[in-house]
Tab-separated table of C-alpha atoms and ligand atoms in Angstrom:
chain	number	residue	atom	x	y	z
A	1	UNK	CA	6.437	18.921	-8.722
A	2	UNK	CA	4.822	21.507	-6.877
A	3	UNK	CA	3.036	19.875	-4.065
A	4	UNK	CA	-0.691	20.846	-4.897
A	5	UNK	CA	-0.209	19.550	-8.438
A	6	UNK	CA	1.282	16.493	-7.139
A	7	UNK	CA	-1.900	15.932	-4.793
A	8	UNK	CA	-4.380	16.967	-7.006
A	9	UNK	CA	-3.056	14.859	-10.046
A	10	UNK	CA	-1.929	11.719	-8.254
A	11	UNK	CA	-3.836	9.085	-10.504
A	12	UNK	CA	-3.260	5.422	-9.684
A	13	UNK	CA	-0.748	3.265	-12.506
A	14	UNK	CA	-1.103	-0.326	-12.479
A	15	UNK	CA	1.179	-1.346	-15.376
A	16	UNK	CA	4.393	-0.495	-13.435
A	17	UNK	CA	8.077	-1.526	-14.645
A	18	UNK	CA	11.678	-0.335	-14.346
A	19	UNK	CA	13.443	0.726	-11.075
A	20	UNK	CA	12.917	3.153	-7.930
A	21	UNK	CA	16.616	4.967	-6.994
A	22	UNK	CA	17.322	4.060	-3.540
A	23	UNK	CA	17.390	8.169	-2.913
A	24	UNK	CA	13.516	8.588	-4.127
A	25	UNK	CA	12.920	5.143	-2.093
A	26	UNK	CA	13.868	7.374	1.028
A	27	UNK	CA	12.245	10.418	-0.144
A	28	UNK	CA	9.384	8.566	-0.261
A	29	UNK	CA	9.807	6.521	2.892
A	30	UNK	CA	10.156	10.055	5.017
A	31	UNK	CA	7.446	11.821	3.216
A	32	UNK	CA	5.322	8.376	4.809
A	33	UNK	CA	6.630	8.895	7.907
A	34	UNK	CA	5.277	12.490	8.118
A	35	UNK	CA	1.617	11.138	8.163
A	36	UNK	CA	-0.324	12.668	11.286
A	37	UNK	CA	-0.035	10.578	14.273
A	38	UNK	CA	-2.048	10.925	17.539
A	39	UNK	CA	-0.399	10.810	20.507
A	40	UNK	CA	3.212	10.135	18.729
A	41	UNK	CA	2.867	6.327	18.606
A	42	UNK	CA	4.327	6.203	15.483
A	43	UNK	CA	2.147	2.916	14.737
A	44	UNK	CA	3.216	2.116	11.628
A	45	UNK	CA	5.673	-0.504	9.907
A	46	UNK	CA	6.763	0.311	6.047
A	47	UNK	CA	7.703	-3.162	4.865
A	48	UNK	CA	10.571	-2.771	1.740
A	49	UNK	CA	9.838	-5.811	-0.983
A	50	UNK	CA	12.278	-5.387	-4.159
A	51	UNK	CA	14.143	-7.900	-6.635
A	52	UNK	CA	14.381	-11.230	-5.021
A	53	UNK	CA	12.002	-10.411	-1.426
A	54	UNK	CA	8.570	-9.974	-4.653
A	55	UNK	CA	9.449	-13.612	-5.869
A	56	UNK	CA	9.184	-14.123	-2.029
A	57	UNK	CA	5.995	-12.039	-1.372
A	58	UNK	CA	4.536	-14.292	-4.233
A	59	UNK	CA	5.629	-17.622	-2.689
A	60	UNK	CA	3.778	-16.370	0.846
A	61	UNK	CA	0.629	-15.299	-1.202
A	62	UNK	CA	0.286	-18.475	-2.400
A	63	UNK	CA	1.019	-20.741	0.371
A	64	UNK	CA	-0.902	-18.243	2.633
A	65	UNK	CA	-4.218	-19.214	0.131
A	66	UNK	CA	-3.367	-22.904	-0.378
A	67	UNK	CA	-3.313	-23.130	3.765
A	68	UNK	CA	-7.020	-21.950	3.997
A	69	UNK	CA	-8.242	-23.299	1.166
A	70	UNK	CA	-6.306	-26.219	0.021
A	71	UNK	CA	-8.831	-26.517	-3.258
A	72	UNK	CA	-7.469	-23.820	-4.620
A	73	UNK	CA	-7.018	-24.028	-8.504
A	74	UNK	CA	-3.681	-24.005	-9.695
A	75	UNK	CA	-4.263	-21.039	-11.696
A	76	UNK	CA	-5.178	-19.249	-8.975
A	77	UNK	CA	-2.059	-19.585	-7.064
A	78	UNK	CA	0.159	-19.259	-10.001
A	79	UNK	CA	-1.758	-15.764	-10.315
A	80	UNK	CA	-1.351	-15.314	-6.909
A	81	UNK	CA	2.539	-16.033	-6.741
A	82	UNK	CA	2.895	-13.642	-9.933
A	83	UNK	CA	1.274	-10.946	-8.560
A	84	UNK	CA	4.058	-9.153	-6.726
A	85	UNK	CA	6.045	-8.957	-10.432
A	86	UNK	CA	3.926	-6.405	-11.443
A	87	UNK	CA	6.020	-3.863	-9.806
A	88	UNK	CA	9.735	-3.266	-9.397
A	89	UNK	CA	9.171	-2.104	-5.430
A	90	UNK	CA	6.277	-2.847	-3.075
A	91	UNK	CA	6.155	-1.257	-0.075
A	92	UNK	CA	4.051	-3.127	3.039
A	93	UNK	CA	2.081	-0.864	4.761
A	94	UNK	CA	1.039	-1.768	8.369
A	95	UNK	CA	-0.541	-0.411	11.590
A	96	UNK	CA	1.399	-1.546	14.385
A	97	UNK	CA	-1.665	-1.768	16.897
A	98	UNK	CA	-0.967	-0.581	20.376
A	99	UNK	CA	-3.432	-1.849	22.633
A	100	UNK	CA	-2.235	-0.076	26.108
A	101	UNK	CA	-2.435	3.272	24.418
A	102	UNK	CA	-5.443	5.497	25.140
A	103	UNK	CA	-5.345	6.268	20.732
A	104	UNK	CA	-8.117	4.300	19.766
A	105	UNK	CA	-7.093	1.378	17.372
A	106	UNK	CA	-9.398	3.297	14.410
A	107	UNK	CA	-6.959	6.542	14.764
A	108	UNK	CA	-3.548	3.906	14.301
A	109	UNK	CA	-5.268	2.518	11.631
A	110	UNK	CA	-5.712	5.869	9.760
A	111	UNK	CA	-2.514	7.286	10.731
A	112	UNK	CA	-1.073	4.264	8.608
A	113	UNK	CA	-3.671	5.023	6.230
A	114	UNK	CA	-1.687	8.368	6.208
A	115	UNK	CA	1.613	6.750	5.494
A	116	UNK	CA	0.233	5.214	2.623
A	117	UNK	CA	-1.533	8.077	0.973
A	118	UNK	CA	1.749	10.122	1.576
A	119	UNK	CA	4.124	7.538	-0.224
A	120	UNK	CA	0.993	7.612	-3.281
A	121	UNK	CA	1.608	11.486	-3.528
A	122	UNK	CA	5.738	11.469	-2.770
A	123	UNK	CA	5.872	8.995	-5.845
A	124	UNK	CA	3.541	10.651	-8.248
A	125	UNK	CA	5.686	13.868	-7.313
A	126	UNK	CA	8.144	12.104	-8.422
A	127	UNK	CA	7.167	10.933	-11.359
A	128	UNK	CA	6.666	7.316	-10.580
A	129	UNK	CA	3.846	5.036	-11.055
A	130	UNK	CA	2.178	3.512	-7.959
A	131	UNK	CA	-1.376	2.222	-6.605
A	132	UNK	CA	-2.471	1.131	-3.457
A	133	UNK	CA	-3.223	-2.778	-3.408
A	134	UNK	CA	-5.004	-4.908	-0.986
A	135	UNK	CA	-7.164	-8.194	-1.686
A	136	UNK	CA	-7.502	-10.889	0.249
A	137	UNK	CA	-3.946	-11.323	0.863
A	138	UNK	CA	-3.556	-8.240	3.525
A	139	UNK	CA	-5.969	-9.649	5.636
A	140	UNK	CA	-4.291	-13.186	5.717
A	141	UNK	CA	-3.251	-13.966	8.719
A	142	UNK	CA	-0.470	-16.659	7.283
A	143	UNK	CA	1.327	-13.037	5.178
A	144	UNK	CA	1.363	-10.961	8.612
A	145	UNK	CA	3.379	-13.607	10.231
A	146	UNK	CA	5.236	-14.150	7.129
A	147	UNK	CA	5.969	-10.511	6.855
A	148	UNK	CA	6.973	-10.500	10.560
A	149	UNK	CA	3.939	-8.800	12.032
A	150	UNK	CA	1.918	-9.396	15.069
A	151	UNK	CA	-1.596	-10.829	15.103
A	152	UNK	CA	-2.685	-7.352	16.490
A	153	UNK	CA	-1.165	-5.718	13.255
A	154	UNK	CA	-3.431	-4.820	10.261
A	155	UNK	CA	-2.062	-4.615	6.949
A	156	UNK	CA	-3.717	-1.275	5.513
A	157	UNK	CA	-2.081	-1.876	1.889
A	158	UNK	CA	0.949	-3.014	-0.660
A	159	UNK	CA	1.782	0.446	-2.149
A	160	UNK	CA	3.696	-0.964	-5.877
A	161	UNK	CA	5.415	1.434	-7.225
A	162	UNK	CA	7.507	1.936	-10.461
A	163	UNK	CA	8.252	3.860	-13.768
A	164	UNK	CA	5.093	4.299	-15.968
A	165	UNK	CA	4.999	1.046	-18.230
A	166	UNK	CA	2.597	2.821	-21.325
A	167	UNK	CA	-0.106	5.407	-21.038
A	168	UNK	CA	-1.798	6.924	-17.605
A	169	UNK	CA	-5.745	6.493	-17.371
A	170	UNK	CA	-7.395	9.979	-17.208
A	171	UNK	CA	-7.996	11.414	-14.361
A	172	UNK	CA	-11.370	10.473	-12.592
A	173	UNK	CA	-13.585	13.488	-11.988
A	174	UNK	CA	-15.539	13.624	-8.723
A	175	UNK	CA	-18.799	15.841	-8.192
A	176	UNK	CA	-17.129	17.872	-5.510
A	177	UNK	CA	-21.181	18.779	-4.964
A	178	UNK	CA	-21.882	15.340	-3.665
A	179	UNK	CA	-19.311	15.008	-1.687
A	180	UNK	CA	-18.740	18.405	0.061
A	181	UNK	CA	-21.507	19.965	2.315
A	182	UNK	CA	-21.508	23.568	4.116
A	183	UNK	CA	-22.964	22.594	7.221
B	201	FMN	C1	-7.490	0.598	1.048
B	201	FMN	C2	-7.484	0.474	-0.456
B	201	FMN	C3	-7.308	-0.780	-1.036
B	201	FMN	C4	-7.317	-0.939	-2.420
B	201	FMN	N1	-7.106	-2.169	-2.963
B	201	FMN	C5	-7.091	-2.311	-4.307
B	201	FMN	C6	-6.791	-3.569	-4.889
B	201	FMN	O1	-6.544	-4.555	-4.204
B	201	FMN	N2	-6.801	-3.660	-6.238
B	201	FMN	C7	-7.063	-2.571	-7.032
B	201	FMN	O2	-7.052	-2.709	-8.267
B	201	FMN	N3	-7.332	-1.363	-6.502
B	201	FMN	C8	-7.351	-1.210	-5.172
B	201	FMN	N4	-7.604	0.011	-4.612
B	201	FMN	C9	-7.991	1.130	-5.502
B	201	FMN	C10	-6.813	1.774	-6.218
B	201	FMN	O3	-5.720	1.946	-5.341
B	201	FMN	C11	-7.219	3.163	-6.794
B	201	FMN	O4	-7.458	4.074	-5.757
B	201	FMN	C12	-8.417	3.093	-7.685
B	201	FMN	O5	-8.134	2.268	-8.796
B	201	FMN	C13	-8.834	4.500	-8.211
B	201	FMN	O6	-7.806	5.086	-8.946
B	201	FMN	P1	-7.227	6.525	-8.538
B	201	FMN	O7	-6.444	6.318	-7.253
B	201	FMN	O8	-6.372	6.900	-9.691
B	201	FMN	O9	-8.390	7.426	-8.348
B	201	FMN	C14	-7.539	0.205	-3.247
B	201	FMN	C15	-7.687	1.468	-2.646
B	201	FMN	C16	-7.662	1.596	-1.278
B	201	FMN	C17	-7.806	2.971	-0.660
């Protein structure tokens, strides 16, 4: 897909199924690591999850909520430890936080933030399904460590991505007048 039609049609999919090649897993992995990165830091982690590692992801979700909240309803965590299964590939997006580095942590953070939206656009071009997922469970503390990260780490997003599973929404249209100024 030609890449302003890919960016200017990328529409978020959550009902996600099938499988990702590993070749369009790379594409889209190197298209991420093109995001813009001040002062080449390259502050980012891109966390694979696929077949048995989301049955994993869904175990630390829920052990991650039972730990801070041990009243947790059952159904809750059974959502919670399900949740992962709604794709056939997640990838974990982090900001690897340097804190010597004169980049301020807000420009890591958005450089990751680049990674992400770059994967979004690499896997609509591709004709894949994905959305950008957060919740409560990418600012648990108990899923960093499980994922390997640092407590200086932010998770910026799960990125699930798969074939289309049914119809797309429509595309959302956005008042470019309230949004855009000529200053
Ligand atoms: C940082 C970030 C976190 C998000 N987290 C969630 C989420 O946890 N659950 C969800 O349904 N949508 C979440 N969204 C929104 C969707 O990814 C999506 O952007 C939204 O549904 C609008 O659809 P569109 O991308 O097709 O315009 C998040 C978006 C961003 C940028």
């Amino acid at each position: 897909m030609e890449a302003l039609t890919a960016i200017q049609t990328r529409n978020s999919v959550s009902r996600l199924s099938g499988k990702v090649s590993p070749d369009d897993l790379e594409k889209m992995i190197f298209s991420g690591i093109r995001a813009p990165d001040h002062g080449m830091l390259r502050p980012w982690r891109i966390t694979v999850i696929q077949g048995e590692s989301l049955k994993k992801l869904g175990k630390l979700f829920s052990d991650a909520k039972l730990d801070k909240d041990p009243e947790t309803p059952q159904r809750t965590l059974d959502k919670l430890r399900s949740n992962p299964l709604r794709a056939p590939l997640i990838l974990g997006v982090c900001a690897k936080i340097s804190s010597e580095s004169k980049i301020p942590e807000i420009e890591q953070v958005l450089s990751a933030g680049a990674v992400a939206q770059n994967i979004l656009n690499s896997a609509h071009a591709l004709g894949y399904g994905a959305i950008w997922r957060t919740g409560e469970m990418a600012y648990s503390e108990l899923v960093k460590k499980g994922l390997g990260l640092e407590k200086s780490d932010k998770i910026v997003g799960f990125i699930y991505i798969g074939e289309i599973d049914g119809k797309t929404k429509n595309l959302p249209k956005v008042d470019e007048k309230k949004v855009v100024d000529f200053w």
